[in-house]
CSV table of C-alpha atoms in Angstrom, one decimal:
chain,number,residue,atom,x,y,z
O,1,MET,CA,70.0,-54.4,-61.5
O,2,GLU,CA,73.4,-56.6,-61.5
O,3,GLU,CA,74.8,-53.7,-59.8
O,4,LYS,CA,72.4,-54.0,-56.7
O,5,ASN,CA,72.7,-57.4,-56.9
O,6,ASN,CA,76.1,-57.4,-56.3
O,7,LYS,CA,76.2,-54.5,-53.5
O,8,LEU,CA,73.5,-57.1,-51.8
O,9,TYR,CA,76.0,-60.3,-52.2
O,10,ASP,CA,79.0,-58.4,-50.6
O,11,TRP,CA,77.2,-56.7,-47.7
O,12,LYS,CA,75.7,-60.8,-47.0
O,13,LYS,CA,79.3,-61.7,-47.4
O,14,ARG,CA,80.6,-59.2,-45.2
O,15,LEU,CA,78.0,-60.1,-42.9
O,16,SER,CA,78.6,-63.8,-42.8
O,17,SER,CA,82.2,-62.8,-41.0
O,18,VAL,CA,81.8,-63.9,-37.3
O,19,HIS,CA,83.2,-60.2,-36.6
O,20,MET,CA,80.4,-58.8,-38.4
O,21,TYR,CA,77.4,-61.2,-37.0
O,22,SER,CA,78.9,-60.3,-33.2
O,23,ILE,CA,78.6,-56.7,-34.1
O,24,THR,CA,75.0,-56.8,-35.2
O,25,MET,CA,74.2,-59.5,-32.3
O,26,VAL,CA,75.4,-56.9,-30.0
O,27,ALA,CA,73.5,-53.8,-31.7
O,28,LEU,CA,70.6,-55.8,-31.7
O,29,ALA,CA,70.9,-56.8,-28.0
O,30,LEU,CA,71.2,-53.7,-27.0
O,31,ALA,CA,68.2,-52.1,-29.0
O,32,LEU,CA,66.0,-55.0,-27.3
O,33,GLY,CA,67.3,-54.0,-23.9
O,34,PHE,CA,66.9,-50.5,-24.2
O,35,GLY,CA,63.2,-51.2,-25.4
O,36,ILE,CA,62.7,-53.7,-22.5
O,37,TYR,CA,63.8,-50.5,-20.3
O,38,GLN,CA,61.4,-48.3,-21.8
O,39,TYR,CA,58.7,-50.9,-21.9
O,40,LYS,CA,59.5,-51.2,-17.7
O,41,GLN,CA,59.6,-47.9,-17.1
O,42,LYS,CA,56.2,-47.2,-18.5
O,43,LEU,CA,54.6,-49.9,-16.7
O,44,ASN,CA,56.4,-48.5,-13.1
O,45,TYR,CA,55.1,-45.0,-13.9
O,46,ARG,CA,51.5,-46.5,-14.7
O,47,GLN,CA,51.6,-48.8,-11.9
O,48,TYR,CA,52.7,-45.7,-9.6
O,49,LEU,CA,49.6,-43.8,-11.0
O,50,GLN,CA,47.4,-46.6,-10.1
O,51,ASN,CA,48.5,-46.5,-6.3
O,52,ARG,CA,48.5,-42.8,-6.1
O,53,PHE,CA,44.9,-43.0,-7.6
O,54,GLN,CA,43.8,-45.8,-5.3
O,55,GLN,CA,45.5,-44.4,-2.4
O,56,ALA,CA,43.9,-41.1,-2.9
O,57,PHE,CA,40.5,-43.0,-3.0
O,58,TYR,CA,41.2,-44.8,0.2
O,59,GLU,CA,42.3,-41.7,2.1
O,60,ALA,CA,39.3,-39.2,0.4
O,61,THR,CA,36.8,-42.3,1.9
O,62,THR,CA,38.3,-42.6,5.5
O,63,TYR,CA,38.3,-38.4,5.5
O,64,VAL,CA,34.7,-38.5,4.4
O,65,ASP,CA,33.5,-41.6,7.4
O,66,ASN,CA,35.4,-39.0,9.7
O,67,VAL,CA,33.7,-35.8,8.6
O,68,ASP,CA,30.2,-38.4,8.7
O,69,ASN,CA,31.1,-39.5,12.4
O,70,LEU,CA,31.5,-35.7,13.8
O,71,LEU,CA,28.5,-34.6,12.5
O,72,ALA,CA,26.9,-37.4,14.6
O,73,LYS,CA,29.0,-36.0,17.5
O,74,ILE,CA,28.4,-32.5,16.9
O,75,LYS,CA,24.3,-32.8,17.7
O,76,LEU,CA,25.3,-33.9,21.1
O,77,THR,CA,26.9,-30.7,22.2
O,78,LYS,CA,25.1,-27.9,24.1
O,79,GLU,CA,27.5,-25.4,25.0
O,80,PRO,CA,30.0,-23.5,22.3
O,81,GLN,CA,33.1,-24.5,23.9
O,82,GLN,CA,32.1,-28.2,23.5
O,83,SER,CA,31.3,-27.9,19.7
O,84,ALA,CA,33.9,-25.5,18.5
O,85,PRO,CA,36.9,-27.9,18.7
O,86,ILE,CA,34.7,-30.4,16.6
O,87,PHE,CA,33.7,-28.2,14.1
O,88,ALA,CA,36.9,-27.4,13.5
O,89,GLN,CA,38.2,-30.9,13.1
O,90,ILE,CA,35.4,-31.4,10.5
O,91,TRP,CA,36.6,-28.2,8.7
O,92,LYS,CA,40.1,-30.4,8.5
O,93,GLU,CA,38.2,-33.6,7.5
O,94,ALA,CA,36.2,-32.1,4.8
O,95,ALA,CA,38.9,-30.0,3.1
O,96,ALA,CA,41.4,-33.3,3.3
O,97,ALA,CA,38.7,-35.4,1.7
O,98,GLN,CA,38.0,-32.6,-1.0
O,99,GLU,CA,42.0,-32.5,-1.5
O,100,ASN,CA,42.2,-36.3,-2.1
O,101,LEU,CA,38.7,-36.7,-4.6
O,102,GLY,CA,40.2,-33.9,-6.3
O,103,GLU,CA,43.0,-35.8,-7.2
O,104,LEU,CA,41.5,-38.6,-9.2
O,105,PRO,CA,41.6,-39.0,-12.5
O,106,TYR,CA,37.9,-38.3,-13.2
O,107,GLN,CA,36.0,-35.4,-15.1
O,108,HIS,CA,35.1,-32.9,-13.0
O,109,ALA,CA,31.6,-32.6,-14.2
O,110,SER,CA,31.2,-36.2,-12.6
O,111,VAL,CA,32.3,-35.8,-9.0
O,112,SER,CA,31.9,-32.0,-9.2
O,113,SER,CA,28.7,-32.5,-6.3
O,114,ALA,CA,30.5,-34.3,-4.2
O,115,LEU,CA,33.4,-31.7,-4.4
O,116,LYS,CA,30.9,-28.9,-3.9
O,117,PHE,CA,29.6,-30.4,-1.0
O,118,LEU,CA,32.8,-31.0,0.9
O,119,SER,CA,33.1,-27.3,0.3
O,120,GLN,CA,30.4,-26.1,1.5
O,121,LEU,CA,30.7,-28.4,4.4
O,122,SER,CA,34.1,-27.1,4.9
O,123,ASP,CA,33.1,-23.5,4.8
O,124,PHE,CA,29.9,-24.1,6.9
O,125,SER,CA,32.2,-25.9,9.5
O,126,PHE,CA,34.5,-22.6,9.4
O,127,SER,CA,31.9,-20.4,10.0
O,128,MET,CA,30.6,-22.2,13.0
O,129,THR,CA,34.0,-22.7,14.6
O,130,SER,CA,34.2,-18.6,14.5
O,131,LYS,CA,30.9,-18.5,15.9
O,132,ALA,CA,31.6,-20.8,18.6
O,133,ILE,CA,35.1,-19.4,19.5
O,134,ASP,CA,33.0,-16.0,19.7
O,135,GLY,CA,30.6,-17.5,22.6
O,136,LEU,CA,27.6,-17.4,20.4
O,137,GLN,CA,25.0,-20.7,20.2
O,138,LEU,CA,24.1,-22.1,17.3
O,139,ASP,CA,20.6,-21.3,16.1
O,140,GLU,CA,17.7,-23.3,15.1
O,141,GLU,CA,18.7,-22.7,11.5
O,142,ASP,CA,22.5,-23.7,11.8
O,143,TRP,CA,21.0,-27.3,13.7
O,144,GLU,CA,19.1,-27.5,10.6
O,145,LYS,CA,21.8,-27.3,8.3
O,146,VAL,CA,24.0,-29.5,10.4
O,147,SER,CA,21.2,-32.5,9.9
O,148,ARG,CA,20.7,-31.8,6.3
O,149,LEU,CA,24.7,-31.6,6.0
O,150,GLN,CA,25.0,-34.9,7.8
O,151,MET,CA,22.2,-36.8,5.5
O,152,TYR,CA,24.7,-35.8,2.7
O,153,ALA,CA,28.1,-37.0,4.5
O,154,GLN,CA,26.4,-40.0,5.2
O,155,THR,CA,25.3,-40.9,1.7
O,156,LEU,CA,28.6,-39.6,0.4
O,157,ALA,CA,30.4,-41.9,3.2
O,158,LYS,CA,27.8,-44.8,2.0
O,159,GLU,CA,28.7,-44.4,-2.2
O,160,LEU,CA,32.6,-44.5,-1.6
O,161,ASN,CA,32.2,-47.4,0.6
O,162,ASP,CA,30.8,-49.3,-1.2
O,163,ILE,CA,33.5,-48.6,-3.9
O,164,LYS,CA,36.2,-49.6,-1.6
O,165,LYS,CA,34.2,-52.7,-0.8
O,166,ASP,CA,34.2,-53.5,-4.5
O,167,ILE,CA,38.1,-52.9,-4.9
O,168,ASN,CA,38.9,-55.2,-2.1
O,169,ASP,CA,36.3,-57.8,-3.2
O,170,GLY,CA,38.9,-57.7,-6.4
O,171,LYS,CA,37.0,-55.2,-8.7
O,172,ARG,CA,39.7,-53.4,-9.1
O,173,ILE,CA,39.2,-49.9,-10.8
O,174,ASP,CA,41.2,-49.1,-13.9
O,175,TRP,CA,42.6,-45.3,-13.1
O,176,GLU,CA,44.0,-45.1,-16.4
O,177,GLU,CA,41.1,-46.5,-18.1
O,178,VAL,CA,39.0,-43.5,-16.0
O,179,GLU,CA,41.4,-41.2,-17.1
O,180,LYS,CA,41.0,-42.0,-20.7
O,181,GLY,CA,37.5,-42.6,-20.9
O,182,GLY,CA,35.7,-40.6,-17.9
O,183,GLU,CA,32.3,-41.3,-16.9
O,184,GLU,CA,31.2,-42.5,-20.2
O,185,LYS,CA,34.0,-45.4,-20.2
O,186,LEU,CA,32.7,-46.4,-16.8
O,187,GLY,CA,29.0,-46.3,-17.9
O,188,LYS,CA,29.7,-48.4,-20.8
O,189,GLU,CA,32.2,-51.1,-19.2
O,190,GLY,CA,32.3,-50.8,-15.7
O,191,ALA,CA,29.5,-50.6,-14.7
O,192,THR,CA,28.7,-54.2,-14.6
O,193,LYS,CA,32.4,-54.7,-12.6
O,194,ILE,CA,31.9,-51.4,-10.4
O,195,THR,CA,28.5,-51.8,-7.9
O,196,GLY,CA,28.8,-48.2,-7.3
O,197,SER,CA,30.5,-46.2,-9.4
O,198,LEU,CA,31.6,-42.6,-8.8
O,199,SER,CA,29.0,-41.8,-11.3
O,200,GLU,CA,26.4,-42.9,-8.7
O,201,VAL,CA,27.9,-40.6,-6.1
O,202,SER,CA,27.1,-37.9,-8.4
O,203,LYS,CA,23.6,-38.8,-9.2
O,204,GLN,CA,22.9,-39.2,-5.1
O,205,PHE,CA,24.0,-35.3,-4.8
O,206,GLN,CA,21.5,-34.2,-8.1
O,207,ASP,CA,19.0,-33.3,-5.6
O,208,MET,CA,21.3,-31.5,-3.1
O,209,PRO,CA,19.9,-27.5,-2.7
O,210,GLN,CA,22.3,-25.3,-4.5
O,211,LEU,CA,23.3,-23.8,-1.5
O,212,ILE,CA,23.1,-25.2,1.9
O,213,TYR,CA,24.8,-22.5,3.7
O,214,ASP,CA,24.7,-18.8,2.3
O,215,GLY,CA,26.9,-17.2,4.6
O,216,PRO,CA,29.9,-15.2,3.1
O,217,PHE,CA,32.1,-18.1,1.9
O,218,SER,CA,29.5,-20.9,0.1
O,219,ASP,CA,27.7,-17.6,-1.3
O,220,HIS,CA,30.9,-16.8,-2.9
O,221,ILE,CA,32.0,-19.8,-4.0
O,222,GLU,CA,28.9,-20.9,-5.9
O,223,ARG,CA,29.0,-17.7,-7.5
O,224,MET,CA,32.4,-17.8,-8.9
O,225,GLU,CA,33.0,-18.2,-12.6
O,226,PRO,CA,35.9,-17.9,-14.8
O,227,ARG,CA,36.5,-14.1,-14.7
O,228,MET,CA,39.4,-14.4,-17.3
O,229,ILE,CA,37.5,-16.4,-20.4
O,230,ARG,CA,34.0,-14.2,-19.1
O,231,ASP,CA,32.5,-13.2,-22.3
O,232,LYS,CA,35.0,-14.8,-24.4
O,233,LYS,CA,34.5,-16.1,-27.9
O,234,LYS,CA,34.0,-19.6,-28.1
O,235,ILE,CA,36.3,-21.1,-30.4
O,236,THR,CA,36.0,-24.2,-32.7
O,237,LYS,CA,37.9,-28.1,-31.9
O,238,GLU,CA,40.2,-26.8,-34.5
O,239,GLU,CA,41.3,-23.3,-33.3
O,240,GLY,CA,41.8,-24.9,-30.0
O,241,LYS,CA,44.1,-27.7,-31.8
O,242,LYS,CA,46.0,-24.5,-33.1
O,243,VAL,CA,46.6,-23.1,-29.5
O,244,VAL,CA,47.8,-26.4,-28.7
O,245,GLU,CA,50.6,-26.5,-31.3
O,246,LYS,CA,51.5,-22.6,-30.6
O,247,PHE,CA,51.7,-23.7,-26.3
O,248,ILE,CA,53.9,-26.5,-27.3
O,249,GLY,CA,55.4,-25.6,-30.3
O,250,LYS,CA,54.4,-26.9,-33.6
O,251,ASP,CA,57.9,-27.6,-34.5
O,252,LYS,CA,58.1,-30.3,-31.8
O,253,ILE,CA,54.6,-31.8,-32.9
O,254,ALA,CA,54.1,-35.3,-34.7
O,255,SER,CA,50.5,-35.3,-34.3
O,256,VAL,CA,47.5,-33.7,-31.9
O,257,LYS,CA,44.3,-35.6,-31.4
O,258,LEU,CA,41.1,-34.3,-30.0
O,259,THR,CA,40.3,-36.7,-26.9
O,260,GLY,CA,37.3,-35.3,-25.4
O,261,GLU,CA,35.3,-32.1,-24.3
O,262,THR,CA,33.6,-31.1,-21.4
O,263,ASP,CA,30.0,-30.9,-21.2
O,264,THR,CA,29.1,-27.4,-21.5
O,265,LYS,CA,26.2,-27.3,-19.5
O,266,ALA,CA,27.6,-28.9,-16.5
O,267,GLU,CA,27.9,-26.1,-13.6
O,268,HIS,CA,30.9,-24.8,-11.9
O,269,THR,CA,33.2,-26.5,-14.8
O,270,ILE,CA,35.4,-24.6,-17.1
O,271,PRO,CA,34.2,-26.1,-20.5
O,272,VAL,CA,37.5,-27.8,-22.3
O,273,TYR,CA,38.5,-29.5,-25.0
O,274,SER,CA,41.2,-32.0,-24.2
O,275,TYR,CA,44.2,-33.1,-26.8
O,276,GLU,CA,46.4,-36.1,-26.5
O,277,VAL,CA,49.9,-34.9,-28.3
O,278,VAL,CA,52.6,-37.1,-30.0
O,279,LEU,CA,56.1,-35.5,-30.2
O,280,LYS,CA,58.1,-35.8,-33.3
O,281,ASP,CA,60.7,-37.9,-31.3
O,282,GLN,CA,57.7,-40.2,-29.7
O,283,GLU,CA,56.1,-43.1,-31.0
O,284,ASP,CA,53.0,-42.6,-28.6
O,285,PRO,CA,51.2,-39.4,-26.9
O,286,THR,CA,53.4,-37.9,-24.0
O,287,ILE,CA,51.1,-35.0,-23.7
O,288,ALA,CA,47.5,-34.8,-22.0
O,289,ILE,CA,46.5,-30.9,-22.1
O,290,ASP,CA,43.0,-29.2,-22.2
O,291,VAL,CA,42.2,-25.9,-23.9
O,292,THR,CA,39.2,-23.7,-22.7
O,293,GLN,CA,36.5,-23.8,-24.9
O,294,GLN,CA,35.9,-20.0,-24.2
O,295,GLY,CA,38.8,-18.0,-25.0
O,296,GLY,CA,41.1,-20.7,-26.1
O,297,MET,CA,43.3,-20.6,-23.0
O,298,VAL,CA,45.5,-23.9,-21.8
O,299,LEU,CA,43.9,-24.6,-18.6
O,300,TRP,CA,46.7,-27.5,-18.1
O,301,MET,CA,49.3,-29.5,-19.2
O,302,LEU,CA,51.3,-32.6,-18.6
O,303,ASN,CA,54.1,-34.3,-20.4
O,304,TYR,CA,54.4,-37.3,-19.0
O,305,THR,CA,57.8,-38.6,-21.4
O,306,ASP,CA,59.8,-40.8,-19.4
O,307,LYS,CA,62.8,-39.4,-18.8
O,308,GLU,CA,66.5,-40.6,-18.7
O,309,LYS,CA,68.4,-40.1,-15.9
O,310,THR,CA,71.5,-37.6,-17.1
O,311,GLY,CA,72.9,-37.5,-13.6
O,312,LYS,CA,73.0,-33.7,-14.0
O,313,GLU,CA,70.4,-31.1,-11.7
O,314,LEU,CA,69.6,-27.8,-12.3
O,315,THR,CA,69.8,-25.5,-9.0
O,316,LEU,CA,66.1,-24.0,-8.4
O,317,ASP,CA,67.5,-20.5,-9.6
O,318,GLU,CA,67.9,-22.0,-12.8
O,319,ALA,CA,64.4,-24.1,-12.5
O,320,ARG,CA,62.8,-20.6,-11.8
O,321,LYS,CA,64.6,-19.1,-14.5
O,322,LYS,CA,63.5,-21.6,-17.2
O,323,ALA,CA,59.9,-21.6,-15.7
O,324,GLU,CA,59.6,-17.9,-16.4
O,325,LYS,CA,61.1,-18.1,-19.8
O,326,PHE,CA,58.5,-20.4,-20.7
O,327,LEU,CA,55.7,-18.0,-18.9
O,328,GLU,CA,56.9,-15.1,-20.6
O,329,GLU,CA,56.7,-16.3,-24.3
O,330,ARG,CA,52.9,-17.7,-23.6
O,331,ASN,CA,51.9,-14.2,-22.9
O,332,TYR,CA,52.7,-14.3,-19.2
O,333,PRO,CA,54.9,-11.4,-18.4
O,334,ASN,CA,55.8,-10.0,-15.0
O,335,MET,CA,55.3,-13.4,-13.1
O,336,LYS,CA,56.7,-13.5,-9.5
O,337,ALA,CA,57.7,-17.2,-8.0
O,338,SER,CA,56.2,-17.6,-4.6
O,339,TYR,CA,56.4,-20.9,-3.3
O,340,TYR,CA,57.7,-23.9,-4.8
O,341,GLU,CA,58.1,-27.8,-3.9
O,342,LYS,CA,60.6,-30.6,-5.4
O,343,VAL,CA,59.6,-34.0,-5.5
O,344,ASP,CA,61.9,-36.5,-7.3
O,345,SER,CA,63.6,-34.9,-10.2
O,346,THR,CA,60.8,-32.1,-10.4
O,347,VAL,CA,60.0,-29.1,-9.2
O,348,VAL,CA,56.2,-27.3,-8.9
O,349,ILE,CA,56.8,-23.6,-8.7
O,350,ASN,CA,54.1,-21.3,-8.0
O,351,PHE,CA,53.6,-17.6,-9.6
O,352,ALA,CA,51.6,-14.6,-9.5
O,353,PRO,CA,51.7,-11.6,-11.5
O,354,VAL,CA,53.0,-8.8,-10.4
O,355,GLU,CA,50.9,-5.4,-11.9
O,356,ASP,CA,52.2,-1.8,-10.5
O,357,HIS,CA,54.4,-3.2,-8.3
O,358,VAL,CA,51.6,-5.3,-6.4
O,359,ILE,CA,51.9,-8.5,-6.4
O,360,MET,CA,48.2,-10.3,-7.4
O,361,TYR,CA,48.0,-13.6,-5.2
O,362,PRO,CA,44.7,-15.0,-6.3
O,363,ASP,CA,45.9,-15.1,-9.9
O,364,LEU,CA,48.2,-18.3,-9.4
O,365,ILE,CA,49.9,-20.3,-12.3
O,366,LYS,CA,51.7,-23.5,-11.5
O,367,VAL,CA,54.6,-24.5,-13.7
O,368,LYS,CA,56.5,-28.1,-13.1
O,369,VAL,CA,60.1,-28.1,-14.3
O,370,SER,CA,62.4,-31.4,-14.8
O,371,MET,CA,65.5,-30.7,-12.5
O,372,ASP,CA,67.0,-32.9,-15.1
O,373,ASP,CA,67.3,-30.6,-17.7
O,374,GLY,CA,64.8,-27.9,-17.2
O,375,GLU,CA,62.3,-28.8,-19.9
O,376,ILE,CA,58.7,-27.5,-18.6
O,377,ILE,CA,56.5,-30.9,-18.0
O,378,GLY,CA,53.2,-29.6,-16.3
O,379,PHE,CA,51.6,-26.1,-16.4
O,380,GLU,CA,48.3,-25.2,-14.9
O,381,SER,CA,46.4,-22.0,-14.9
O,382,LEU,CA,43.0,-22.7,-13.1
O,383,GLY,CA,43.5,-19.6,-10.9
O,384,TYR,CA,44.5,-17.1,-13.2
O,385,ILE,CA,41.6,-18.2,-15.5
O,386,MET,CA,39.4,-18.0,-12.4
O,387,MET,CA,40.5,-15.2,-10.8
O,388,HIS,CA,42.6,-12.7,-13.4
O,389,HIS,CA,41.1,-9.5,-14.4
O,390,ASP,CA,41.2,-5.8,-14.6
O,391,ARG,CA,41.3,-4.9,-10.9
O,392,LYS,CA,40.5,-1.3,-9.5
O,393,LEU,CA,42.6,-1.3,-6.2
O,394,PRO,CA,41.5,0.5,-3.3
O,395,GLU,CA,43.0,3.5,-2.3
O,396,ILE,CA,45.5,3.1,0.2
O,397,LYS,CA,45.1,4.8,3.6
O,398,LEU,CA,47.8,3.8,6.0
O,399,THR,CA,51.3,4.2,5.3
O,400,GLU,CA,53.7,1.6,5.3
O,401,GLU,CA,55.2,2.8,9.0
O,402,GLU,CA,51.3,2.9,10.2
O,403,ALA,CA,51.1,-0.6,9.2
O,404,ARG,CA,54.3,-1.5,10.9
O,405,GLU,CA,52.7,-0.2,14.4
O,406,LYS,CA,50.1,-3.1,13.8
O,407,ILE,CA,52.5,-6.1,14.2
O,408,LYS,CA,54.3,-7.0,17.1
O,409,GLN,CA,57.4,-5.0,18.1
O,410,ASP,CA,59.9,-8.1,18.5
O,411,PHE,CA,59.0,-9.5,14.7
O,412,LYS,CA,61.7,-8.7,12.7
O,413,ILE,CA,60.9,-7.6,9.6
O,414,LYS,CA,62.9,-8.5,6.4
O,415,LYS,CA,61.3,-7.2,3.2
O,416,VAL,CA,57.7,-5.3,2.3
O,417,ASN,CA,55.3,-5.7,-0.5
O,418,LEU,CA,52.1,-4.6,-1.6
O,419,ALA,CA,49.6,-7.8,-2.4
O,420,VAL,CA,46.1,-8.6,-3.1
O,421,ILE,CA,45.5,-11.4,-1.5
O,422,PRO,CA,42.4,-13.9,-1.4
O,423,LEU,CA,40.7,-14.5,1.7
O,424,GLU,CA,38.5,-17.7,2.7
O,425,SER,CA,35.4,-16.0,1.2
O,426,LYS,CA,37.3,-15.5,-1.8
O,427,ARG,CA,36.8,-11.2,-1.3
O,428,GLU,CA,40.1,-10.0,-2.3
O,429,VAL,CA,42.1,-7.3,-0.2
O,430,LEU,CA,44.9,-5.1,-0.8
O,431,CYS,CA,47.6,-5.6,2.1
O,432,TYR,CA,51.0,-4.7,3.1
O,433,GLU,CA,53.1,-7.9,2.9
O,434,PHE,CA,55.4,-8.2,5.7
O,435,LYS,CA,58.0,-10.8,5.6
O,436,GLY,CA,60.2,-11.5,8.6
O,437,GLU,CA,61.1,-13.6,11.7
O,438,TYR,CA,59.5,-14.3,14.9
O,439,GLU,CA,61.8,-16.3,17.2
O,440,ASN,CA,63.7,-17.3,14.4
O,441,ASN,CA,60.8,-18.9,12.4
O,442,PRO,CA,59.9,-17.2,9.0
O,443,PHE,CA,56.4,-15.7,9.0
O,444,ILE,CA,54.4,-13.2,6.3
O,445,VAL,CA,52.0,-10.9,8.1
O,446,TYR,CA,49.3,-9.0,5.7
O,447,ILE,CA,47.8,-5.6,6.6
O,448,ASN,CA,44.9,-4.2,5.2
O,449,VAL,CA,46.0,-0.9,3.4
O,450,GLU,CA,42.4,0.6,4.3
O,451,SER,CA,41.6,-0.6,7.7
O,452,GLY,CA,44.9,-1.5,8.9
O,453,LYS,CA,43.4,-4.9,10.2
O,454,GLN,CA,45.4,-8.1,10.3
O,455,GLU,CA,43.9,-10.3,7.6
O,456,LYS,CA,46.3,-13.1,7.6
O,457,ILE,CA,49.4,-14.9,9.0
O,458,LEU,CA,51.5,-17.3,7.2
O,459,GLN,CA,54.4,-19.7,8.6
O,460,ILE,CA,56.7,-20.5,5.9
O,461,ILE,CA,58.1,-23.9,5.9
O,462,GLN,CA,61.1,-24.5,4.4
O,463,ASN,CA,63.1,-27.6,3.9
O,464,LYS,CA,66.0,-28.6,1.5
O,465,ASP,CA,63.0,-29.4,-1.0
O,466,SER,CA,60.2,-27.1,-0.7
O,467,VAL,CA,59.2,-23.4,0.7
O,468,LEU,CA,55.3,-23.6,1.7
O,469,THR,CA,53.0,-21.6,3.8
O,470,GLN,CA,50.5,-22.9,6.4
C-alpha cells in the first residue's frame, strides 16, 4: 500500500512539472477536438438524411399532383393520338412518384397501398399508351378505370399536400424518428403534431380494390411473391440474430439488438426481423440490417459508420473485386457485375448470377463499397429474394447468326451473351444479349432466342462516375 502511494506521489510530482501539464493539456485538447469533430460529422450526416428524405417527400407530392392533373386532362381527349402522349406522361410521373415515395424511411406496410396504387397506375398508363399508339380507341371499361384511378390520385394528392402544409407550418417531420419507430411511433407521438400522417395515406387506400387493372402488367405484380423464400421455414428472432452475426462476422460484433419485426399479415411485404449492430470498435449502433423471417436471408444491410478520409481511393475494378469476394463468402457465387454508380466516395454495383453461361438479370443484388478502403457498407437482395429460383430455360430455336440478322446491319456488335431478362410484365424471356455501338453510342439489344423478337433496347449511359442504362 505504501509502495502504491509512493508511485501515486511520484506520478503527481511528475505531472506537476510544466512539461507534463502541457502534454496532458494538449492530449485532452486533441481528444476533445476529435470528439467534437465526430459529433459534428454525425450531426451533418443526420441533417443530410433529413434533407434527402424531405426532398423525396416533396418531389413525390409534386409528381402525384401532376398525375392528378394529367388524369383530369386525359378525360377530355377523344382520339388515340391525343391520349397517347398524356398516358405516356402519366406513366413517367407515376413511376417517379413511386420512386420518391419508396425512398422514405418508412415501413413498407405503411405506404404499401400508395406504392401499389402508383405501380398499378404506371402499368395501366403504359398499357394505354401502347393501345393508343396502335390507333385503338379506349373502350368503356378503360374509361371507367381512368375515373377510378383519378379518384384515388386525388385522395393521395390531398393527403400528401396536407402533410406538406403541416411541414410548411413548422410541424417538421423528424424522419429519423420515423425511421426508428415507423408507424407505431408516429401513431403514439406524432399524430398530434402531424394532422395527416403517412399512416392516414395508407388508411385512405384500404378500400382500394385489390386489382384496378387486370392486364398483363399489374396482374403479374399483384401475384408476385418472394420465390427464394417461398415455403421456407420461419426462423426465430434468436436464429435471425445468428444470421446477422454470420453475415457481418461475429468477431467484429459487440452486440446485436432486435429493433422490430414486420407484420406478417400485411400483404405484399416480405416479413423481416430488424436488428441494429454495435461493432467492437464503436460505442453506438452503426449497422442496420433486416433478415427475412422465412428462410433467414439478409434482405438489406447498411453500415452508416462515419468514416475518416484516408486520402486514398480504390479503382472501380478493385471495388468490384471486393464486392465479388464479399458475395462469394456469403454464398452468392458466380455473380457478374453489370451496372454501377459512384456517389461521393462510395460505389453501388449491381450483380446478377450466371448459371450455365446465362446471365440471370432478374435476380439482382446491389453491393455498396467504400472507395476509401474497400469496406462493404451496403447490401440489398430484394431482386434476388423475389425472383431467384430453379429455372427451366426454353429451347434455343435461333442460332446466334440468325439472331444477328434481326439487328440493323450498321449496329457494331462487340460482345454477345445469353441472358434472362424481365419484361415490364415481370415475365421472363431468354435472349441473346448483343452489346455494341450505333452511331458511336453504346447500346444493348436483346433478341428472343425462341421467337426472334426484339424484346428490349437499352442505351448505356456512361460518365466518369457511372455506367447505367435507359
